[in-house]
mmCIF file of C-alpha atoms in Angstrom:
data_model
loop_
_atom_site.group_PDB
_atom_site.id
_atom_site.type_symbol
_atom_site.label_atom_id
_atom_site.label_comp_id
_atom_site.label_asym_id
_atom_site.label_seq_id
_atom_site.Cartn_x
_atom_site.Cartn_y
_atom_site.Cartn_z
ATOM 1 C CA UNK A 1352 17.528 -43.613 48.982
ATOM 2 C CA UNK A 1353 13.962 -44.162 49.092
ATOM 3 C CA UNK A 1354 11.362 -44.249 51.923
ATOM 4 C CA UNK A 1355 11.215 -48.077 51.225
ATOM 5 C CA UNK A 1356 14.913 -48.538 51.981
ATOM 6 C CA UNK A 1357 14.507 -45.632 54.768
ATOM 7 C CA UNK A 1358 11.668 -48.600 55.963
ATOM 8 C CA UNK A 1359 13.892 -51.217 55.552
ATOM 9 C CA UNK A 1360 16.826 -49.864 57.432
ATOM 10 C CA UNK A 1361 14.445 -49.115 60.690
ATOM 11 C CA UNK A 1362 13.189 -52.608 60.595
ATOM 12 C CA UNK A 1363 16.720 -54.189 60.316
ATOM 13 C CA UNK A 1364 17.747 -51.485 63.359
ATOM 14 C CA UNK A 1365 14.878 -52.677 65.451
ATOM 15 C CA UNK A 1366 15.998 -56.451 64.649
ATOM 16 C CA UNK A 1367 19.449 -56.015 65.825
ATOM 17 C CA UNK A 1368 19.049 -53.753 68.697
ATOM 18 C CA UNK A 1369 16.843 -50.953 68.743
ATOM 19 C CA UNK A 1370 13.870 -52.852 70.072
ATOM 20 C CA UNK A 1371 15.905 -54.909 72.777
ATOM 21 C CA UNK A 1372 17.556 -51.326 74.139
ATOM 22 C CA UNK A 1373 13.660 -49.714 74.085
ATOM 23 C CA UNK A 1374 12.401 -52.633 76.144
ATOM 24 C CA UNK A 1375 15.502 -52.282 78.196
ATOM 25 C CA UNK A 1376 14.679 -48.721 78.656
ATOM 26 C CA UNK A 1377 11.017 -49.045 79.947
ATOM 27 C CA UNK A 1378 11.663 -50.062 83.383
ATOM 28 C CA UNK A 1379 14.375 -47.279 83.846
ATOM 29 C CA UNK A 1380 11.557 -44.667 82.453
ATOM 30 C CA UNK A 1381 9.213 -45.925 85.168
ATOM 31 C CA UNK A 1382 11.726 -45.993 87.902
ATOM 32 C CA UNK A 1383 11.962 -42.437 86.820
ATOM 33 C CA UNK A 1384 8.514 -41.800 86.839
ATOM 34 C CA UNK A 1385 8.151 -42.759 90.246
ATOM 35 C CA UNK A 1386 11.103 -40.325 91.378
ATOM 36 C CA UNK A 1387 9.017 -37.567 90.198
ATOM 37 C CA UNK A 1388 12.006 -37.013 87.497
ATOM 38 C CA UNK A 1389 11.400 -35.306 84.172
ATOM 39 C CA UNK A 1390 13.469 -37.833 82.189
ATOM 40 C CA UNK A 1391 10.871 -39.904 82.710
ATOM 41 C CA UNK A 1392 10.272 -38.642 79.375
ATOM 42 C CA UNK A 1393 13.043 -37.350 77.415
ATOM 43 C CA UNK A 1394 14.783 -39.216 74.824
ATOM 44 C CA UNK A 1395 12.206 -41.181 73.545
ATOM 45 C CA UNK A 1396 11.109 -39.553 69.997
ATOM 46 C CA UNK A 1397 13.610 -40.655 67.886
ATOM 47 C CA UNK A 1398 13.389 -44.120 68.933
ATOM 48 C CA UNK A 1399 9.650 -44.495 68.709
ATOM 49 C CA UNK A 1400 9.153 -42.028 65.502
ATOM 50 C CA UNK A 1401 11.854 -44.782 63.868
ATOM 51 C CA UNK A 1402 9.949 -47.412 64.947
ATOM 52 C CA UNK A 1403 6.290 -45.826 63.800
ATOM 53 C CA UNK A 1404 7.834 -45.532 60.354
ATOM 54 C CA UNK A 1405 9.287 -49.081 60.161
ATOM 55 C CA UNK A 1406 6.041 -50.964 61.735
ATOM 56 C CA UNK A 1407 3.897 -48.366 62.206
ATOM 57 C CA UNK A 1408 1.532 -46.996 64.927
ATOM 58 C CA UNK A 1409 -0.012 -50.558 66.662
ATOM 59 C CA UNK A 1410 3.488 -51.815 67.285
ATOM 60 C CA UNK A 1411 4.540 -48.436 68.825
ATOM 61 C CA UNK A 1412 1.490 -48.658 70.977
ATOM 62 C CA UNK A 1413 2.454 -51.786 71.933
ATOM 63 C CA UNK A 1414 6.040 -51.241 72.810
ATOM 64 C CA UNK A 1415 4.974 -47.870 74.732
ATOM 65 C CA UNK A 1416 1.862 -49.268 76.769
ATOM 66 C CA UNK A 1417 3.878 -49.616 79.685
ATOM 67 C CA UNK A 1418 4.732 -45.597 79.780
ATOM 68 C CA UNK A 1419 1.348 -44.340 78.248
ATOM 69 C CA UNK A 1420 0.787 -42.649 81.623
ATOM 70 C CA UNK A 1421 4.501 -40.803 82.141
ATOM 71 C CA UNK A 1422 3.903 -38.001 80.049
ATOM 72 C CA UNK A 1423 2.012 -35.394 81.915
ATOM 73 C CA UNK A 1424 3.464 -36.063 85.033
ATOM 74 C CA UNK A 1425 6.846 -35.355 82.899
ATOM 75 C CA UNK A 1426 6.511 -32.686 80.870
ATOM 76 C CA UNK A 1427 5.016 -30.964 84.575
ATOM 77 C CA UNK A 1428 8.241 -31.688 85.966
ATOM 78 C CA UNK A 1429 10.130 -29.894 82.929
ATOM 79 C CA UNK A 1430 7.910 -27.187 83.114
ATOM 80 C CA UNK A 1431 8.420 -26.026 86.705
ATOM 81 C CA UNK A 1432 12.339 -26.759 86.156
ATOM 82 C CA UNK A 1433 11.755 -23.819 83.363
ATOM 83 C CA UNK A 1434 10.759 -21.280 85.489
ATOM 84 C CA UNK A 1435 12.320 -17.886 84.674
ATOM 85 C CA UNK A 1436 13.927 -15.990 82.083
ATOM 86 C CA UNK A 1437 16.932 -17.438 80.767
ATOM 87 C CA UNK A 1438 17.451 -19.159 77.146
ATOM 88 C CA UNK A 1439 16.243 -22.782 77.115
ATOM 89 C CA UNK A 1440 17.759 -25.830 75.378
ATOM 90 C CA UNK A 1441 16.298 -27.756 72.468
ATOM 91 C CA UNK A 1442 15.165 -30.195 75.045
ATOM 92 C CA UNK A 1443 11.935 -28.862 74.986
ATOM 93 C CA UNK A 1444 11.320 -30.036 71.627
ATOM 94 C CA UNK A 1445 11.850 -33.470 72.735
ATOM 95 C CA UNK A 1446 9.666 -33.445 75.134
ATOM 96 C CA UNK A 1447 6.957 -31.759 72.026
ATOM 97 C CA UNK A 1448 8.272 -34.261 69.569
ATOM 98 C CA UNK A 1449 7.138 -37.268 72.645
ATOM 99 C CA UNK A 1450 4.218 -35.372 73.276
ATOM 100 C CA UNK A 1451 3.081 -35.440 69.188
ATOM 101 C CA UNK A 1452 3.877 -39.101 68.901
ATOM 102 C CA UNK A 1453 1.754 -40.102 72.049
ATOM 103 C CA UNK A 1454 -1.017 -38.042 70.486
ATOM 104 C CA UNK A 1455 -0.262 -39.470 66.922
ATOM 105 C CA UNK A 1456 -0.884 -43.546 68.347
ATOM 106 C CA UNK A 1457 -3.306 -42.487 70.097
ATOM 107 C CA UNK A 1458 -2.921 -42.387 73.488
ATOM 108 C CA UNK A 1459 -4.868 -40.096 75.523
ATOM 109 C CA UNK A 1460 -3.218 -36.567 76.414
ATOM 110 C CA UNK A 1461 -4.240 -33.498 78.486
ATOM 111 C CA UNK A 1462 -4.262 -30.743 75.907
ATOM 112 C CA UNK A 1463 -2.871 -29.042 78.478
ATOM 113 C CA UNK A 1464 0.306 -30.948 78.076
ATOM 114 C CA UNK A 1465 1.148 -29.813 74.421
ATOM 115 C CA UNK A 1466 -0.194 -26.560 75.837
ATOM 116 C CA UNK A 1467 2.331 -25.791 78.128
ATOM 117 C CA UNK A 1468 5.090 -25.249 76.144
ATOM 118 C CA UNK A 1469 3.710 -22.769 74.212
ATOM 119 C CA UNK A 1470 4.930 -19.752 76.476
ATOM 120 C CA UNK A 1471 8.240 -21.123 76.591
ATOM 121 C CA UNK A 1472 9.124 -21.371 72.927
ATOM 122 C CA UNK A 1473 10.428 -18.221 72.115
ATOM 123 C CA UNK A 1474 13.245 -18.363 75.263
ATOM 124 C CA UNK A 1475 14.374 -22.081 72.987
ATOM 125 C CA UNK A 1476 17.824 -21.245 71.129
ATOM 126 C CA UNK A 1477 17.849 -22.424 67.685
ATOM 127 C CA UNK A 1478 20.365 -21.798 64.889
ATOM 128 C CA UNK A 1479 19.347 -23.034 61.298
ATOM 129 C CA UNK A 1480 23.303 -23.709 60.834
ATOM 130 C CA UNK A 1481 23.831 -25.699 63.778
ATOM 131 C CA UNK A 1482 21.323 -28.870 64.175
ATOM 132 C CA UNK A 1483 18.516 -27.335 61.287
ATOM 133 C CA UNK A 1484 16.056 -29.715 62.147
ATOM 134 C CA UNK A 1485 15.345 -28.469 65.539
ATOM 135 C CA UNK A 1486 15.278 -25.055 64.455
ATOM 136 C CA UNK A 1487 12.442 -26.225 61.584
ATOM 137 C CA UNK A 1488 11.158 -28.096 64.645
ATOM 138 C CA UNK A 1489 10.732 -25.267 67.061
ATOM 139 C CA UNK A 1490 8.924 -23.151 64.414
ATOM 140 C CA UNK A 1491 6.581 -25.856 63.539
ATOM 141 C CA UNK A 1492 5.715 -26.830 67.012
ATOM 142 C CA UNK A 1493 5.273 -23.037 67.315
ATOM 143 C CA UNK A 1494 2.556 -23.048 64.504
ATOM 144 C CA UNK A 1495 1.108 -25.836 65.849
ATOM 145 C CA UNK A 1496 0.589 -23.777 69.203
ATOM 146 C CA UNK A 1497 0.047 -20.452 67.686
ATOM 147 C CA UNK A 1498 2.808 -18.854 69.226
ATOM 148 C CA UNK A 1499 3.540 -16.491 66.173
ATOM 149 C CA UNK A 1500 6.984 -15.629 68.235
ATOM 150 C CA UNK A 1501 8.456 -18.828 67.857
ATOM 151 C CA UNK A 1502 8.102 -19.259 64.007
ATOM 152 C CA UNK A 1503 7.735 -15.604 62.263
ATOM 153 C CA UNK A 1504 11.041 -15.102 62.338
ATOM 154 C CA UNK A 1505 12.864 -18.828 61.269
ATOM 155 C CA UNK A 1506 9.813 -18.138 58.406
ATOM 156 C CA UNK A 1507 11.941 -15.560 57.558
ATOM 157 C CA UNK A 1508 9.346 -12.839 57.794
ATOM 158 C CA UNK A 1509 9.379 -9.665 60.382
ATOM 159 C CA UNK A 1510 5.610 -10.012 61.247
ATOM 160 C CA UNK A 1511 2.657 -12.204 60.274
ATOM 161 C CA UNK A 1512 1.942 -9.325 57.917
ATOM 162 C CA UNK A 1513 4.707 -9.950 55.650
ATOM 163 C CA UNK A 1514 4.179 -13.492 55.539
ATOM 164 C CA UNK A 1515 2.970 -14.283 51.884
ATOM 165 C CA UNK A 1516 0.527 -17.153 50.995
ATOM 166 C CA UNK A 1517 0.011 -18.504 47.243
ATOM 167 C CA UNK A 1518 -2.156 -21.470 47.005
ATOM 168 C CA UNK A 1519 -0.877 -24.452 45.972
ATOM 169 C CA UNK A 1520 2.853 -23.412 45.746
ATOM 170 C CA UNK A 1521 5.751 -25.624 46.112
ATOM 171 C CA UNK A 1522 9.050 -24.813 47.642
ATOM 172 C CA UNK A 1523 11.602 -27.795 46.513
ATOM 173 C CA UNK A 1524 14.660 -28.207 49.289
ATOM 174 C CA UNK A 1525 13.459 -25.073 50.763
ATOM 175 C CA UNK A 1526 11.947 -25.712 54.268
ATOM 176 C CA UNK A 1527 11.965 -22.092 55.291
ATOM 177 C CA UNK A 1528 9.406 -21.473 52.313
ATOM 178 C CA UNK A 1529 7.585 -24.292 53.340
ATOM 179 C CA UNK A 1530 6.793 -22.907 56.459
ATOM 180 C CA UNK A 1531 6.541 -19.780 55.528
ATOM 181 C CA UNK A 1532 3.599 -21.298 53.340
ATOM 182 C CA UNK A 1533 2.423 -23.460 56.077
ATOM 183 C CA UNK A 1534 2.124 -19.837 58.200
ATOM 184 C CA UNK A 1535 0.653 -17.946 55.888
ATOM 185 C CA UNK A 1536 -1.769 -20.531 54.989
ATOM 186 C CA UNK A 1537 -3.136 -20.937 58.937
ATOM 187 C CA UNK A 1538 -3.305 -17.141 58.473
ATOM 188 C CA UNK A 1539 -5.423 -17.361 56.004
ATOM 189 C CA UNK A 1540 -7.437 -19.914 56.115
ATOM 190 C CA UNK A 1541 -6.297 -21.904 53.444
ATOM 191 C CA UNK A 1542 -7.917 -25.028 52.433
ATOM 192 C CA UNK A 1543 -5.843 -28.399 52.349
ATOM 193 C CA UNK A 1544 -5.815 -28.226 48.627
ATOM 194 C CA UNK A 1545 -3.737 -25.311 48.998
ATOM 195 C CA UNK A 1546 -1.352 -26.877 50.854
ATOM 196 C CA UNK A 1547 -1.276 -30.491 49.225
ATOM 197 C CA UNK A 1548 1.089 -29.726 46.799
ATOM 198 C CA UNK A 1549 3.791 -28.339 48.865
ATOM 199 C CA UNK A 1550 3.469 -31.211 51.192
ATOM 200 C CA UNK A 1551 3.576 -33.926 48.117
ATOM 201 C CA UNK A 1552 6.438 -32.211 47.194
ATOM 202 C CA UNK A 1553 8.364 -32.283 50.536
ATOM 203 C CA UNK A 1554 7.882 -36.007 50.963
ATOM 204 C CA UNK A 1555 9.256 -36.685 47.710
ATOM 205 C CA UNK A 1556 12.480 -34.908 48.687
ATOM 206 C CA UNK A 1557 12.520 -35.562 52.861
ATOM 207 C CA UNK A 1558 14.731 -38.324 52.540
ATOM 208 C CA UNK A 1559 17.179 -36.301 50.501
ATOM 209 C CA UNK A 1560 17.078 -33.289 53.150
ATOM 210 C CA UNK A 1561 17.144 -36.380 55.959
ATOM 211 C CA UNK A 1562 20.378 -37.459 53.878
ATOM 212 C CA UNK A 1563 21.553 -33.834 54.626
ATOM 213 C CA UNK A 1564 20.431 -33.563 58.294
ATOM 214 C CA UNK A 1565 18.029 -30.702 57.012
ATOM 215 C CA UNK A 1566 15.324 -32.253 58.962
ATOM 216 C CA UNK A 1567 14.401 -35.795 60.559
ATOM 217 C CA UNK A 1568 11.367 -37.746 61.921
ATOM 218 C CA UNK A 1569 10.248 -35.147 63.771
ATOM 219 C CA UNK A 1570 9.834 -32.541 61.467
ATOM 220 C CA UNK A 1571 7.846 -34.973 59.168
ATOM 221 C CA UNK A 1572 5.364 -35.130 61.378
ATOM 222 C CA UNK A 1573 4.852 -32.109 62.682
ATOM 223 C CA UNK A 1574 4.500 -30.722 59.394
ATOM 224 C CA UNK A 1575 1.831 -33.885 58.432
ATOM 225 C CA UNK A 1576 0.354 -32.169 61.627
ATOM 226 C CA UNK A 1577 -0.239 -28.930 60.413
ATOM 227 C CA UNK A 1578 -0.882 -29.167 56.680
ATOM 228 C CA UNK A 1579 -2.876 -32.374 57.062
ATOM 229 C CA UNK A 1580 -5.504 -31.659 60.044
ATOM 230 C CA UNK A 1581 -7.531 -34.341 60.838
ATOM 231 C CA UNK A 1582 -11.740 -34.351 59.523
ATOM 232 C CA UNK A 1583 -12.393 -35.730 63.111
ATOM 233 C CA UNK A 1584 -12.665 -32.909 66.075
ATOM 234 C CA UNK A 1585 -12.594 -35.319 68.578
ATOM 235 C CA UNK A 1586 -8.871 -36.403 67.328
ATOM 236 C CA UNK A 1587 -6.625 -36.470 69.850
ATOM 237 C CA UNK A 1588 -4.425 -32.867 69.260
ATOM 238 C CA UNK A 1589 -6.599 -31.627 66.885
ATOM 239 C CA UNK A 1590 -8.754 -28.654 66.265
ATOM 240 C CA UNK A 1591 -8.020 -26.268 69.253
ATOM 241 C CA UNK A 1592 -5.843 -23.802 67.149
ATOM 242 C CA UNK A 1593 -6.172 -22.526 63.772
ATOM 243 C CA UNK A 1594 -6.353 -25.455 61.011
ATOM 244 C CA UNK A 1595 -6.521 -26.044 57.427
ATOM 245 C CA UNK A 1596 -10.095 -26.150 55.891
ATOM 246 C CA UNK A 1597 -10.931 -29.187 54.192
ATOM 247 C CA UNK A 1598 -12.631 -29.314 51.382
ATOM 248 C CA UNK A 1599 -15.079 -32.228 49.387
ATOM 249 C CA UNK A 1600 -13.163 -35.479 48.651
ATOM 250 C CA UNK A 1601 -12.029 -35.647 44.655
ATOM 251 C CA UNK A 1602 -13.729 -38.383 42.965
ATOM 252 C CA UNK A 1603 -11.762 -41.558 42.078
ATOM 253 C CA UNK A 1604 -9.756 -40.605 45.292
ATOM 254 C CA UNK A 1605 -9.557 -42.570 48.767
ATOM 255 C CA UNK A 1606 -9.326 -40.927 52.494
ATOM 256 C CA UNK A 1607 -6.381 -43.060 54.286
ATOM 257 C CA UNK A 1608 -4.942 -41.943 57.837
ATOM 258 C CA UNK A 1609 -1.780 -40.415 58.510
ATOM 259 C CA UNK A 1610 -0.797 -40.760 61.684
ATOM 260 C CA UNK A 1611 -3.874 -39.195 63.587
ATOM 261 C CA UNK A 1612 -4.923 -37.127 60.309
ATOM 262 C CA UNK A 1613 -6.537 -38.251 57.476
ATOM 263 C CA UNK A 1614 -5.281 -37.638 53.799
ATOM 264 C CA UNK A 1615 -6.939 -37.987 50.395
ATOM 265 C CA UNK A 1616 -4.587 -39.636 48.004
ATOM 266 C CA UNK A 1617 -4.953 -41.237 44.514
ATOM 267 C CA UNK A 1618 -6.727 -44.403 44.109
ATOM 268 C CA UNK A 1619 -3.706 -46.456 42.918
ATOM 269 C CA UNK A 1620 -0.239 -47.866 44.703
ATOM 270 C CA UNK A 1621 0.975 -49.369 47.017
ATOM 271 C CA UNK A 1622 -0.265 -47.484 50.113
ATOM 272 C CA UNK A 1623 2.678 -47.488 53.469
ATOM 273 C CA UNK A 1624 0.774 -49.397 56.317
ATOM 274 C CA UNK A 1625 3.248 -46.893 58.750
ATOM 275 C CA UNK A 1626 2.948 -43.399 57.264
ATOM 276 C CA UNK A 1627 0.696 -43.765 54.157
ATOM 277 C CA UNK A 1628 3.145 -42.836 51.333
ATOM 278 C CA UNK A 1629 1.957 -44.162 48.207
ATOM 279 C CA UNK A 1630 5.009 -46.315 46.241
ATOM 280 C CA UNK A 1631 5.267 -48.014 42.632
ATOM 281 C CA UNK A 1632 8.019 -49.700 41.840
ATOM 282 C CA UNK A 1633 10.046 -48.019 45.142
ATOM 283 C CA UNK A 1634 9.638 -44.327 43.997
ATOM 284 C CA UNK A 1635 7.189 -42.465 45.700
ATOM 285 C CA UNK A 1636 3.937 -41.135 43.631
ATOM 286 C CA UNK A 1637 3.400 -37.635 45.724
ATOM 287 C CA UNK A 1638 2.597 -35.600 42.727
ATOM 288 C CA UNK A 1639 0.136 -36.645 40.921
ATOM 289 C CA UNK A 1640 -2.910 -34.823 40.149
ATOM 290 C CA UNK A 1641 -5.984 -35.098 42.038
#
């Protein structure tokens, strides 16, 4: 399967139902909201993260308009339920994974928000054979936080001393390696260059590891979020914690967005209005030279 047909699948999902059961949704969220109640919040990235790659980020601002303001209040709620010592659930990454998509659209967020999960990462039980992509998830929200914690050890690594960082590798089906890489390169202080090539490589084969339930949505964009750091400090999301440097724009190349970060890609294809994938002829061009 390509993205295309990954594209084309969403769309025909939001035709038949997906769209009608989100609408359906939004009054229940506010009710929620009103109550004071976490859920307010939960549940809604895998909806909208289908929907951004389907129709992209207008049409999720759109649809999500009516609940741009639920999130802080929310993720608050969550928070104080948290207090304590005991092992958390994955549902803190979906309250993350909203979080990142409000940001991504655009919508206005407290950095605070995406802040406060930060010290509870490390109490979030993960298990790379049970549900993978939540345990990729929690160590790349983790990188995104700079809670070293939360992703040293699904890197694989003992300490951030031992984590290893050669530009411009590329790690195949591996996603342990390519966080490992995306560690070590925040470490570092790689530039994006470094990291380009490992992340044309892993959208080439995403779908596959989707196919596999090696990761999802989510983890697509939080790793777009950390190897592809927006050129604009005032992005939403952006810039408070350690980031990729970028360096001068190749020539006979053109800066697109992804999501809220921008991306230098070759000046030919077909460029993806929702997540800026370049196609020809349905296969994905992610690895060609600069």
């Amino acid at each position: 399967m390509t993205w295309t047909a990954v594209r084309q699948h969403y769309d025909k999902m939001l035709d038949r139902y997906a769209l009608a059961l989100f609408r359906e949704l939004v009054p229940q969220k506010l009710e929620l909201f009103r109550q004071g109640s976490a859920a307010a919040a939960d549940q809604l990235a895998s909806s909208l993260a289908e929907m951004l790659v389907a129709r992209g980020p207008a049409v999720v601002r759109r649809e999500l308009e009516p609940l741009k303001h639920v999130l802080p209040q929310s993720v608050a709620a969550y928070v104080q339920d948290c207090v304590g010592d005991y092992p958390l659930s994955t549902m803190l990454l979906e309250y993350a994974n909203a979080t990142n998509l409000f940001e991504i659209i655009g919508f206005e967020i407290p950095p605070e928000v995406l802040e406060s999960f930060r010290p509870l990462l490390v109490r979030v039980e993960t298990d790379r054979h049970d549900m993978p992509e939540r345990h990729w998830t929690k160590a790349l929200v983790s990188l995104a936080l700079d809670e070293r914690l939360g992703w040293v050890g699904i890197a694989g690594c003992t300490s951030t001393q031992d984590v290893p960082f050669i530009p411009r590798a590329t790690f195949e089906f591996n996603v342990q390696g390519l966080i490992r890489h995306l560690g070590g390169a925040l470490l570092v202080g790689a530039s994006l260059d470094d990291v380009l090539p490992a992340w044309h490589q892993f959208m080439g084969l995403a779908v596959t590891l989707m196919d596999v339930r090696q990761v999802d949505e989510q983890v697509i964009l939080w790793v777009a979020r950390l190897g592809l750091p927006s050129h604009r400090p005032s992005a939403p999301g952006y810039g408070r914690r350690p980031c990729l440097r970028s360096d001068q724009p190749a020539r006979g190349s053109r800066r697109v967005t992804l999501c809220s970060a921008e991306l230098l890609l070759p000046s030919h294809g077909e460029i993806n209005s929702s997540i800026n994938i370049i196609y020809d002829d349905d296969a994905p061009i992610i690895s060609v030279p600069f």
